[in-house]
């Protein structure tokens, strides 16, 4: 197993490995941002293991203050990863990944640290290859977010983090997150007289575009804005050459699961974030 803080030392096949499965899309897009210098002053940590043919078995990464993000792996690999990782990053706050992987890493951490583990979020992953247009469409239209929207979007990002139960440090990162999306022109607003809903669109990785987060403030909900924004973003992504779109939904939120299914998303796998309590 190899651990490194250096992007230059990453396994030469890591991008291909991450592109093989859509479940690795978050790692792939974060790696794109890291290579482009878009993660601020944070020093990422990476780990991977390869077989005798130098084929990658798994890949793990963490960009503080976020939790450890791990591709699918076996129980024994989780134990070896945790042992090596804690020697370099003892304050890792948690793990995210497919449920079996996240739980294997959490078990290894608990056995080694004596701490407790708590489920922070449980999500479903969905794929869309053809948009079902919402009917009726709400008033308004989607536009690219502009610099004058910055303060509003930072507030909305913090509200989203709070509502979704994401790691609290994410709220502190809201300014940087919104700044990055504005620079990339990847943040969009549904405008109905005034801004009423927002979403972001991640760069295409192996033909897959990830939509989200999607946020509508409470006073503008139940009017179809989020459905229309997501449908529009997916239509534009597919028209631009993407093969499919993906997004995550909170399993505890039946409304989001229902409205995204209505525009063509189909659940294909689950995802968890587990918090480490010391």
XYZ file of N, CA and C in Angstrom:
834
model
N 0.842 -1.197 0.000
C 0.000 0.000 0.000
C 0.879 1.249 0.000
N 0.419 2.267 -0.714
C 1.172 3.517 -0.825
C 0.327 4.653 -0.265
N 0.956 5.507 0.541
C 0.343 6.760 1.002
C 1.198 7.920 0.533
N 0.551 8.995 0.092
C 1.306 10.160 -0.324
C 0.447 11.416 -0.258
N 1.093 12.542 -0.047
C 0.432 13.840 -0.155
C 0.631 14.443 -1.539
N 1.451 13.804 -2.349
C 1.876 14.388 -3.622
C 1.037 13.892 -4.796
N 0.457 14.835 -5.528
C -0.260 14.475 -6.752
C 0.681 13.872 -7.777
N 1.925 14.324 -7.781
C 2.893 13.826 -8.758
C 3.235 12.364 -8.535
N 3.002 11.863 -7.325
C 3.361 10.486 -7.003
C 2.194 9.517 -7.134
N 1.030 9.998 -7.568
C -0.119 9.108 -7.693
C 0.138 8.010 -8.720
N -0.516 6.893 -8.520
C -0.410 5.777 -9.463
C -0.802 6.260 -10.854
N -0.051 5.909 -11.889
C -0.328 6.438 -13.232
C -1.676 6.018 -13.805
N -2.289 4.987 -13.237
C -3.562 4.517 -13.772
C -4.762 4.939 -12.921
N -4.536 5.880 -12.003
C -5.613 6.190 -11.065
C -6.829 6.786 -11.761
N -6.635 7.672 -12.738
C -7.793 8.263 -13.421
C -8.618 7.194 -14.130
N -7.936 6.259 -14.797
C -8.658 5.183 -15.463
C -9.417 4.306 -14.496
N -8.800 4.038 -13.347
C -9.463 3.241 -12.319
C -10.724 3.938 -11.819
N -10.632 5.229 -11.539
C -11.785 5.961 -11.028
C -12.882 6.094 -12.077
N -12.504 6.098 -13.351
C -13.498 6.229 -14.424
C -14.239 4.920 -14.708
N -13.737 3.809 -14.172
C -14.329 2.503 -14.479
C -15.743 2.355 -13.934
N -16.016 2.959 -12.794
C -17.314 2.773 -12.142
C -17.875 4.117 -11.711
N -19.164 4.290 -11.943
C -19.783 5.577 -11.636
C -19.780 5.857 -10.138
N -19.716 4.813 -9.309
C -19.650 5.014 -7.864
C -18.389 5.767 -7.445
N -17.394 5.818 -8.309
C -16.145 6.506 -7.987
C -16.122 7.926 -8.537
N -17.267 8.425 -8.990
C -17.324 9.722 -9.647
C -16.890 10.865 -8.738
N -17.261 10.817 -7.467
C -16.891 11.899 -6.548
C -15.374 11.961 -6.398
N -14.731 10.808 -6.201
C -13.278 10.793 -6.120
C -12.657 11.349 -7.400
N -13.193 10.929 -8.541
C -12.640 11.366 -9.825
C -12.745 12.880 -9.991
N -13.903 13.449 -9.650
C -14.066 14.892 -9.825
C -13.233 15.675 -8.815
N -13.103 15.176 -7.585
C -12.239 15.841 -6.606
C -10.777 15.814 -7.047
N -10.376 14.712 -7.668
C -9.008 14.619 -8.152
C -8.771 15.627 -9.282
N -9.772 15.823 -10.128
C -9.675 16.843 -11.176
C -9.449 18.219 -10.548
N -10.229 18.544 -9.510
C -10.087 19.839 -8.842
C -8.718 19.966 -8.172
N -8.256 18.869 -7.554
C -6.952 18.910 -6.888
C -5.835 19.160 -7.895
N -5.882 18.488 -9.024
C -4.837 18.675 -10.044
C -4.864 20.093 -10.611
N -6.050 20.694 -10.636
C -6.175 22.054 -11.167
C -5.911 23.117 -10.109
N -5.571 22.702 -8.885
C -5.269 23.652 -7.823
C -6.483 24.356 -7.265
N -7.636 23.685 -7.284
C -8.881 24.327 -6.857
C -9.315 23.932 -5.447
N -8.425 23.388 -4.645
C -8.835 22.966 -3.305
C -8.222 23.849 -2.228
N -7.785 25.041 -2.593
C -7.265 25.990 -1.621
C -5.952 25.515 -1.017
N -5.759 25.854 0.253
C -4.509 25.505 0.913
C -4.522 24.152 1.571
N -5.572 23.363 1.372
C -5.682 22.059 2.019
C -4.679 21.089 1.413
N -4.035 20.285 2.264
C -3.098 19.279 1.769
C -3.807 17.932 1.739
N -4.095 17.411 0.558
C -4.794 16.134 0.484
C -3.866 14.973 0.840
N -4.467 13.869 1.203
C -3.729 12.628 1.441
C -4.377 11.546 0.593
N -3.550 10.741 -0.073
C -4.037 9.693 -0.959
C -3.451 8.350 -0.532
N -4.200 7.277 -0.806
C -3.696 5.927 -0.551
C -4.258 4.989 -1.606
N -3.483 3.986 -1.945
C -3.984 2.965 -2.870
C -3.180 1.687 -2.690
N -3.750 0.619 -3.225
C -3.072 -0.671 -3.248
C -3.212 -1.248 -4.645
N -2.190 -1.957 -5.095
C -2.203 -2.565 -6.422
C -1.827 -4.042 -6.319
N -2.272 -4.824 -7.310
C -1.955 -6.249 -7.313
C -0.611 -6.504 -8.000
N -0.300 -7.786 -8.202
C 0.997 -8.138 -8.780
C 1.161 -7.683 -10.227
N 0.035 -7.343 -10.867
C 0.086 -6.824 -12.242
C 0.029 -5.302 -12.274
N 0.167 -4.687 -11.114
C 0.116 -3.236 -10.953
C -1.255 -2.662 -11.313
N -2.294 -3.475 -11.148
C -3.663 -2.996 -11.329
C -4.191 -2.534 -9.981
N -4.805 -1.369 -9.947
C -5.298 -0.822 -8.684
C -6.417 -1.678 -8.102
N -6.357 -1.875 -6.792
C -7.398 -2.612 -6.070
C -8.383 -1.662 -5.405
N -7.886 -0.561 -4.872
C -8.757 0.467 -4.300
C -7.991 1.779 -4.256
N -8.740 2.859 -4.054
C -8.147 4.186 -3.944
C -8.880 4.936 -2.842
N -8.122 5.624 -1.986
C -8.697 6.406 -0.889
C -8.085 7.792 -0.905
N -8.856 8.769 -0.466
C -8.350 10.135 -0.426
C -9.088 10.937 0.628
N -8.402 11.960 1.137
C -9.070 12.897 2.039
C -8.526 14.282 1.792
N -9.445 15.231 1.639
C -9.110 16.645 1.546
C -9.706 17.310 2.784
N -8.893 17.640 3.787
C -9.437 18.235 5.011
C -10.258 19.492 4.692
N -11.369 19.700 5.418
C -11.801 18.981 6.618
C -12.737 17.808 6.335
N -12.835 17.384 5.077
C -13.801 16.354 4.718
C -13.371 14.974 5.210
N -14.327 14.040 5.316
C -13.985 12.677 5.740
C -13.163 11.935 4.688
N -12.682 10.787 5.069
C -11.987 9.868 4.181
C -12.977 9.338 3.144
N -12.586 9.341 1.886
C -13.432 8.895 0.780
C -12.768 7.681 0.160
N -13.473 6.547 0.136
C -12.845 5.274 -0.222
C -13.643 4.572 -1.310
N -12.932 4.045 -2.317
C -13.592 3.201 -3.311
C -13.855 1.829 -2.688
N -14.625 1.011 -3.383
C -14.981 -0.305 -2.862
C -13.728 -1.131 -2.552
N -13.760 -1.799 -1.393
C -12.625 -2.630 -0.976
C -13.100 -3.780 -0.094
N -12.175 -4.705 0.195
C -12.468 -5.857 1.037
C -12.135 -5.557 2.497
N -12.649 -6.415 3.389
C -12.458 -6.231 4.834
C -10.981 -6.145 5.217
N -10.156 -7.071 4.668
C -8.739 -7.077 5.013
C -8.049 -5.812 4.501
N -8.484 -5.343 3.344
C -7.914 -4.112 2.806
C -8.279 -2.924 3.681
N -9.500 -2.935 4.230
C -9.924 -1.854 5.117
C -9.053 -1.816 6.364
N -8.743 -2.970 6.902
C -7.910 -3.021 8.110
C -6.507 -2.487 7.826
N -5.943 -2.881 6.681
C -4.609 -2.398 6.328
C -4.623 -0.900 6.054
N -5.676 -0.427 5.386
C -5.786 1.006 5.093
C -5.848 1.818 6.382
N -6.698 1.418 7.310
C -6.866 2.178 8.549
C -5.557 2.207 9.346
N -4.875 1.087 9.402
C -3.612 1.046 10.134
C -2.609 2.047 9.566
N -2.459 2.058 8.251
C -1.516 2.985 7.628
C -2.013 4.422 7.698
N -3.325 4.603 7.497
C -3.874 5.966 7.435
C -3.732 6.687 8.769
N -4.043 5.996 9.863
C -4.008 6.637 11.173
C -2.592 7.065 11.573
N -1.595 6.395 11.043
C -0.221 6.801 11.333
C 0.095 8.162 10.721
N -0.608 8.507 9.642
C -0.375 9.772 8.946
C -1.428 10.818 9.268
N -2.654 10.368 9.520
C -3.799 11.275 9.693
C -4.665 10.775 10.851
N -4.185 10.886 12.093
C -4.910 10.310 13.231
C -6.232 10.986 13.545
N -6.436 12.213 13.045
C -7.661 12.941 13.361
C -8.727 12.818 12.275
N -8.617 11.849 11.393
C -9.620 11.661 10.347
C -11.012 11.615 10.991
N -11.968 12.434 10.512
C -13.253 12.568 11.215
C -14.316 11.544 10.840
N -14.071 10.758 9.783
C -15.086 9.804 9.373
C -14.753 9.232 8.017
N -15.716 8.512 7.453
C -15.497 7.853 6.169
C -16.772 7.922 5.349
N -16.618 8.061 4.031
C -17.755 8.005 3.124
C -17.455 6.995 2.027
N -18.518 6.323 1.574
C -18.359 5.341 0.518
C -19.587 4.468 0.423
N -19.514 3.438 -0.434
C -20.579 2.446 -0.496
C -20.734 1.833 0.890
N -21.961 1.469 1.295
C -22.176 1.027 2.673
C -21.224 -0.059 3.162
N -21.000 -1.112 2.374
C -20.132 -2.203 2.831
C -18.713 -1.694 3.060
N -18.233 -0.826 2.185
C -16.886 -0.282 2.322
C -16.792 0.659 3.517
N -17.738 1.605 3.625
C -17.705 2.553 4.736
C -17.765 1.815 6.076
N -18.597 0.793 6.153
C -18.733 0.060 7.415
C -17.485 -0.758 7.730
N -16.843 -1.317 6.708
C -15.607 -2.068 6.934
C -14.512 -1.146 7.466
N -14.383 0.045 6.886
C -13.396 1.010 7.363
C -13.744 1.467 8.773
N -15.020 1.705 9.040
C -15.443 2.151 10.370
C -15.170 1.080 11.422
N -15.413 -0.180 11.081
C -15.123 -1.266 12.029
C -13.634 -1.311 12.348
N -12.817 -1.191 11.317
C -11.368 -1.224 11.530
C -10.924 -0.042 12.379
N -11.514 1.137 12.132
C -11.166 2.311 12.933
C -11.591 2.123 14.380
N -12.801 1.603 14.598
C -13.310 1.417 15.959
C -12.448 0.417 16.738
N -12.052 -0.673 16.081
C -11.227 -1.676 16.762
C -9.856 -1.117 17.122
N -9.326 -0.259 16.272
C -7.995 0.282 16.511
C -8.012 1.449 17.487
N -9.090 2.252 17.456
C -9.122 3.479 18.258
C -9.895 3.342 19.561
N -10.828 2.396 19.604
C -11.697 2.287 20.770
C -12.813 3.304 20.785
N -12.958 4.087 19.721
C -14.011 5.091 19.645
C -15.332 4.519 19.165
N -16.296 5.394 18.983
C -17.613 4.992 18.504
C -17.840 5.552 17.099
N -18.792 4.948 16.413
C -19.129 5.343 15.046
C -20.610 5.692 14.988
N -20.924 6.771 14.291
C -22.316 7.200 14.140
C -22.599 7.475 12.662
N -23.748 7.009 12.206
C -24.154 7.295 10.833
C -24.575 8.758 10.740
N -23.914 9.514 9.863
C -24.269 10.915 9.670
C -25.312 11.057 8.563
N -25.072 10.432 7.411
C -26.055 10.469 6.331
C -26.076 9.127 5.616
N -27.263 8.768 5.129
C -27.421 7.604 4.259
C -28.112 8.085 2.997
N -27.492 7.803 1.871
C -27.971 8.345 0.612
C -28.156 7.252 -0.428
N -28.918 7.593 -1.455
C -29.062 6.736 -2.627
C -28.411 7.416 -3.807
N -27.785 6.621 -4.677
C -27.218 7.138 -5.925
C -28.176 6.796 -7.063
N -28.384 7.764 -7.934
C -29.337 7.614 -9.035
C -28.677 7.969 -10.360
N -29.118 7.307 -11.430
C -28.641 7.588 -12.779
C -29.810 7.969 -13.685
N -29.531 8.846 -14.626
C -30.509 9.273 -15.630
C -29.842 9.256 -16.996
N -30.511 8.640 -17.966
C -30.007 8.642 -19.345
C -30.966 9.329 -20.305
N -32.173 9.587 -19.849
C -33.159 10.289 -20.667
C -34.048 11.110 -19.745
N -34.213 12.373 -20.080
C -34.979 13.283 -19.231
C -36.470 13.136 -19.500
N -37.231 13.069 -18.417
C -38.693 13.179 -18.495
C -39.035 14.612 -18.099
N -39.537 15.376 -19.045
C -39.803 16.789 -18.771
C -40.902 16.945 -17.719
N -40.657 17.755 -16.683
C -41.695 17.981 -15.670
C -42.895 18.703 -16.277
N -44.067 18.309 -15.849
C -45.293 19.002 -16.265
C -46.182 19.202 -15.046
N -46.716 20.397 -14.877
C -46.395 21.583 -15.675
C -45.056 22.175 -15.250
N -44.406 22.882 -16.169
C -43.171 23.574 -15.817
C -43.490 24.801 -14.973
N -42.668 25.090 -13.962
C -42.904 26.300 -13.169
C -42.502 27.544 -13.967
N -42.894 28.679 -13.488
C -42.453 29.928 -14.091
C -40.945 30.084 -13.909
N -40.345 30.828 -14.809
C -38.938 31.147 -14.684
C -38.073 30.348 -15.631
N -36.761 30.465 -15.448
C -35.787 29.795 -16.297
C -34.471 29.681 -15.536
N -33.602 28.820 -16.035
C -32.317 28.631 -15.382
C -31.260 29.524 -16.030
N -30.328 29.995 -15.200
C -29.218 30.812 -15.676
C -27.959 30.442 -14.909
N -26.826 30.803 -15.477
C -25.554 30.619 -14.778
C -25.458 31.633 -13.641
N -25.038 31.180 -12.476
C -24.868 32.089 -11.340
C -23.757 33.086 -11.624
N -23.923 34.298 -11.122
C -22.973 35.377 -11.327
C -22.359 35.808 -9.993
N -21.328 36.654 -10.078
C -20.639 37.072 -8.861
C -21.575 37.808 -7.906
N -22.556 38.523 -8.450
C -23.479 39.241 -7.565
C -24.391 38.302 -6.771
N -24.403 37.024 -7.145
C -25.188 36.026 -6.399
C -24.383 35.405 -5.256
N -23.122 35.778 -5.124
C -22.204 35.088 -4.215
C -22.734 35.013 -2.783
N -23.123 36.140 -2.203
C -23.563 36.150 -0.800
C -24.796 35.275 -0.612
N -25.740 35.374 -1.533
C -26.948 34.550 -1.454
C -26.595 33.073 -1.513
N -25.720 32.697 -2.433
C -25.359 31.294 -2.616
C -24.579 30.741 -1.430
N -23.741 31.563 -0.814
C -23.023 31.110 0.379
C -24.023 30.792 1.492
N -25.010 31.671 1.666
C -26.050 31.409 2.665
C -26.826 30.152 2.354
N -27.166 29.960 1.090
C -27.907 28.758 0.694
C -27.057 27.497 0.874
N -25.760 27.596 0.572
C -24.873 26.435 0.747
C -24.815 26.031 2.219
N -24.717 27.007 3.092
C -24.685 26.699 4.529
C -26.011 26.099 4.989
N -27.101 26.597 4.454
C -28.409 26.045 4.807
C -28.540 24.611 4.305
N -28.044 24.355 3.102
C -28.090 22.991 2.565
C -27.301 22.034 3.443
N -26.088 22.444 3.824
C -25.240 21.603 4.666
C -25.944 21.296 5.988
N -26.562 22.306 6.571
C -27.268 22.114 7.833
C -28.456 21.164 7.660
N -29.255 21.389 6.626
C -30.438 20.561 6.408
C -30.080 19.121 6.079
N -28.986 18.927 5.336
C -28.616 17.590 4.881
C -27.838 16.803 5.927
N -27.422 17.461 7.002
C -26.680 16.758 8.040
C -25.261 16.413 7.638
N -24.706 17.157 6.673
C -23.335 16.924 6.238
C -22.383 17.421 7.317
N -21.167 16.877 7.315
C -20.175 17.252 8.319
C -20.162 18.766 8.550
N -20.204 19.215 9.811
C -20.312 20.652 10.103
C -19.218 21.499 9.470
N -18.040 20.927 9.281
C -16.956 21.700 8.672
C -17.301 22.163 7.267
N -18.267 21.485 6.632
C -18.652 21.876 5.274
C -19.226 23.284 5.249
N -19.899 23.689 6.333
C -20.453 25.046 6.386
C -19.341 26.086 6.355
N -18.245 25.795 7.041
C -17.114 26.720 7.051
C -16.451 26.811 5.691
N -16.645 25.789 4.872
C -16.045 25.753 3.537
C -16.935 26.402 2.486
N -18.107 26.901 2.893
C -19.083 27.386 1.913
C -18.522 28.479 1.013
N -17.783 29.425 1.574
C -17.242 30.515 0.761
C -16.318 29.987 -0.327
N -15.427 29.088 0.059
C -14.493 28.525 -0.918
C -15.238 27.688 -1.954
N -16.211 26.902 -1.501
C -16.973 26.045 -2.412
C -17.692 26.874 -3.467
N -18.378 27.919 -3.027
C -19.115 28.771 -3.968
C -18.158 29.523 -4.885
N -17.052 29.989 -4.356
C -16.070 30.693 -5.191
C -15.565 29.785 -6.308
N -15.287 28.538 -5.973
C -14.807 27.597 -6.993
C -15.861 27.376 -8.074
N -17.106 27.189 -7.649
C -18.164 26.938 -8.636
C -18.424 28.166 -9.504
N -18.351 29.350 -8.916
C -18.532 30.562 -9.724
C -17.415 30.698 -10.749
N -16.186 30.405 -10.341
C -15.069 30.477 -11.269
C -15.241 29.488 -12.426
N -15.787 28.323 -12.121
C -15.964 27.276 -13.136
C -17.267 27.438 -13.915
N -18.096 28.384 -13.494
C -19.430 28.555 -14.091
C -20.242 27.256 -13.994
N -20.102 26.605 -12.841
C -20.792 25.323 -12.634
C -21.937 25.430 -11.635
N -22.235 26.658 -11.169
C -23.370 26.888 -10.264
C -24.465 27.569 -11.065
N -25.702 27.053 -10.902
C -26.826 27.568 -11.681
C -27.964 27.960 -10.748
N -28.767 28.904 -11.219
C -29.894 29.415 -10.442
C -31.151 29.336 -11.288
N -32.241 28.871 -10.668
C -33.557 28.998 -11.309
C -34.111 30.355 -10.883
N -34.385 31.175 -11.865
C -34.822 32.544 -11.625
C -36.300 32.671 -11.961
N -37.103 33.052 -10.977
C -38.519 33.362 -11.200
C -38.763 34.751 -10.619
N -38.368 35.758 -11.369
C -38.355 37.113 -10.846
C -37.120 37.329 -10.001
N -36.962 36.523 -8.980
C -35.780 36.520 -8.121
C -35.238 35.089 -8.091
N -34.009 34.890 -7.606
C -33.491 33.523 -7.464
C -34.357 32.708 -6.501
N -34.727 31.492 -6.908
C -35.614 30.672 -6.076
C -35.063 29.269 -5.812
N -34.044 28.846 -6.573
C -33.477 27.513 -6.396
C -32.099 27.493 -7.029
N -31.244 26.562 -6.599
C -29.891 26.494 -7.164
C -29.413 25.058 -7.233
N -28.476 24.810 -8.118
C -27.801 23.520 -8.192
C -26.422 23.726 -8.787
N -25.568 22.742 -8.594
C -24.250 22.767 -9.229
C -24.114 21.547 -10.126
N -23.212 21.652 -11.079
C -22.965 20.584 -12.048
C -21.474 20.299 -12.059
N -21.092 19.060 -11.786
C -19.678 18.689 -11.769
C -19.186 18.379 -13.175
N -17.880 18.451 -13.397
C -17.350 18.167 -14.730
C -17.623 16.727 -15.153
N -17.774 16.507 -16.447
C -18.022 15.162 -16.967
C -16.802 14.280 -16.725
N -17.038 13.107 -16.136
C -16.004 12.104 -15.919
C -16.473 10.818 -16.580
N -15.737 10.358 -17.578
C -16.093 9.123 -18.298
C -17.549 9.155 -18.764
N -17.980 10.305 -19.244
C -19.322 10.428 -19.785
C -20.415 10.656 -18.763
N -20.043 10.802 -17.487
C -21.037 10.984 -16.424
C -20.909 12.374 -15.821
N -22.026 13.085 -15.758
C -22.091 14.404 -15.130
C -22.874 14.271 -13.829
N -22.289 14.772 -12.733
C -22.977 14.687 -11.444
C -23.695 15.997 -11.156
N -24.961 15.891 -10.801
C -25.795 17.040 -10.466
C -25.894 17.166 -8.951
N -25.667 18.363 -8.440
C -25.855 18.558 -7.012
C -24.643 19.185 -6.353
N -24.868 19.782 -5.195
C -26.131 19.748 -4.469
C -27.211 20.613 -5.112
N -28.454 20.245 -4.798
C -29.633 20.995 -5.243
C -30.281 21.583 -3.992
N -30.567 22.881 -4.024
C -31.170 23.506 -2.838
C -32.226 24.519 -3.235
N -33.376 24.399 -2.582
C -34.445 25.392 -2.688
C -34.801 25.841 -1.272
N -34.754 27.124 -0.974
C -35.106 27.572 0.376
C -36.567 27.254 0.682
N -36.882 27.072 1.957
C -38.224 26.615 2.339
C -39.370 27.428 1.757
N -39.211 28.740 1.655
C -40.323 29.576 1.184
C -40.625 29.390 -0.302
N -39.725 28.702 -1.037
C -39.943 28.503 -2.469
C -40.187 27.038 -2.832
N -40.326 26.182 -1.843
C -40.494 24.752 -2.115
C -41.922 24.408 -2.536
N -42.049 23.193 -3.081
C -43.328 22.628 -3.540
C -43.925 23.419 -4.708
N -43.061 24.034 -5.503
C -43.518 24.750 -6.693
C -42.879 24.207 -7.973
N -42.082 23.147 -7.833
C -41.491 22.512 -9.004
C -40.180 23.106 -9.468
N -39.608 24.044 -8.713
C -38.383 24.692 -9.156
C -37.203 23.712 -9.237
N -37.017 22.900 -8.199
C -35.887 21.963 -8.191
C -36.014 20.945 -9.313
N -37.217 20.411 -9.513
C -37.425 19.441 -10.599
C -37.071 20.048 -11.943
N -37.537 21.273 -12.178
C -37.274 21.936 -13.455
C -35.789 22.226 -13.629
N -35.134 22.659 -12.564
C -33.706 22.968 -12.646
C -32.895 21.709 -12.943
N -33.208 20.623 -12.245
C -32.483 19.368 -12.468
C -32.738 18.844 -13.880
N -33.984 18.870 -14.319
C -34.304 18.405 -15.669
C -33.559 19.236 -16.714
N -33.497 20.545 -16.520
C -32.802 21.425 -17.464
C -31.304 21.133 -17.473
N -30.717 20.986 -16.298
C -29.285 20.697 -16.209
C -28.957 19.370 -16.888
N -29.794 18.370 -16.677
C -29.550 17.063 -17.289
C -29.727 17.129 -18.811
N -30.760 17.820 -19.257
C -30.974 17.978 -20.696
C -29.761 18.638 -21.340
N -29.226 19.689 -20.731
C -28.073 20.390 -21.281
C -26.834 19.504 -21.264
N -26.650 18.726 -20.185
C -25.485 17.847 -20.094
C -25.527 16.766 -21.169
N -26.688 16.148 -21.361
C -26.820 15.106 -22.384
C -26.655 15.689 -23.780
N -27.223 16.874 -23.996
C -27.071 17.535 -25.297
C -25.623 17.918 -25.552
N -24.864 18.141 -24.479
C -23.466 18.512 -24.615
C -22.520 17.339 -24.751
N -23.057 16.118 -24.787
C -22.227 14.944 -25.018
C -22.119 13.968 -23.874
N -22.649 14.292 -22.693
C -22.627 13.333 -21.582
C -23.503 12.128 -21.916
N -23.118 10.973 -21.422
C -23.903 9.765 -21.633
C -24.977 9.585 -20.567
N -24.713 10.119 -19.387
C -25.656 9.957 -18.289
C -25.376 11.004 -17.218
N -26.370 11.210 -16.370
C -26.244 12.102 -15.219
C -26.473 11.303 -13.955
N -25.843 11.727 -12.877
C -26.072 11.068 -11.597
C -26.307 12.116 -10.528
N -26.975 11.699 -9.476
C -27.119 12.542 -8.294
C -27.351 11.678 -7.077
N -27.186 12.310 -5.911
C -27.402 11.648 -4.626
C -28.662 12.209 -3.989
N -29.403 11.348 -3.303
C -30.533 11.819 -2.508
C -30.438 11.248 -1.098
N -30.955 11.996 -0.148
C -31.022 11.559 1.244
C -32.134 10.515 1.360
N -31.794 9.328 1.833
C -32.803 8.271 1.956
C -33.898 8.643 2.953
N -33.600 9.582 3.845
C -34.604 10.012 4.822
C -35.536 11.076 4.261
N -35.322 11.495 3.011
C -36.134 12.551 2.405
C -36.937 11.979 1.238
N -38.149 11.493 1.487
C -38.930 10.878 0.408
C -39.289 11.846 -0.706
N -39.374 13.138 -0.377
C -39.736 14.119 -1.409
C -38.684 14.185 -2.499
N -37.401 14.306 -2.124
C -36.356 14.397 -3.141
C -36.263 13.112 -3.948
N -36.417 11.969 -3.303
C -36.380 10.709 -4.038
C -37.515 10.628 -5.052
N -38.674 11.149 -4.686
C -39.838 11.094 -5.584
C -39.698 12.052 -6.755
N -39.272 13.283 -6.490
C -39.269 14.266 -7.580
C -38.174 13.970 -8.601
N -37.052 13.411 -8.161
C -36.001 13.110 -9.126
C -36.333 11.858 -9.929
N -37.033 10.922 -9.321
C -37.518 9.770 -10.097
C -38.474 10.233 -11.188
N -39.251 11.279 -10.896
C -40.233 11.771 -11.865
C -39.582 12.394 -13.097
N -38.325 12.848 -12.986
C -37.665 13.429 -14.166
C -36.734 12.427 -14.849
N -36.713 11.179 -14.350
C -35.997 10.130 -15.060
C -34.871 9.450 -14.317
N -34.597 9.826 -13.076
C -33.520 9.188 -12.328
C -33.982 7.848 -11.763
N -33.054 6.869 -11.771
C -33.324 5.545 -11.239
C -32.220 5.167 -10.250
N -32.619 4.744 -9.076
C -31.663 4.380 -8.027
C -30.881 3.131 -8.434
N -29.551 3.185 -8.262
C -28.740 2.024 -8.621
C -27.819 1.552 -7.498
N -27.594 2.369 -6.482
C -26.719 1.967 -5.383
C -26.912 2.925 -4.219
N -26.329 2.588 -3.069
C -26.425 3.414 -1.871
C -25.052 3.930 -1.459
N -25.063 4.872 -0.527
C -23.861 5.593 -0.100
C -24.043 5.987 1.354
N -22.952 5.992 2.126
C -23.048 6.372 3.536
C -21.890 7.271 3.946
N -22.193 8.145 4.896
C -21.130 8.871 5.605
C -21.222 8.497 7.074
N -20.136 7.957 7.614
C -20.058 7.536 9.011
C -19.078 8.429 9.741
N -19.483 8.912 10.889
C -18.676 9.841 11.679
C -17.933 9.080 12.763
N -16.663 9.430 12.985
C -15.850 8.818 14.036
C -15.932 9.700 15.294
N -16.337 9.099 16.406
C -16.489 9.819 17.681
C -15.417 9.341 18.643
N -14.627 10.299 19.133
C -13.521 9.941 20.019
C -13.892 10.198 21.470
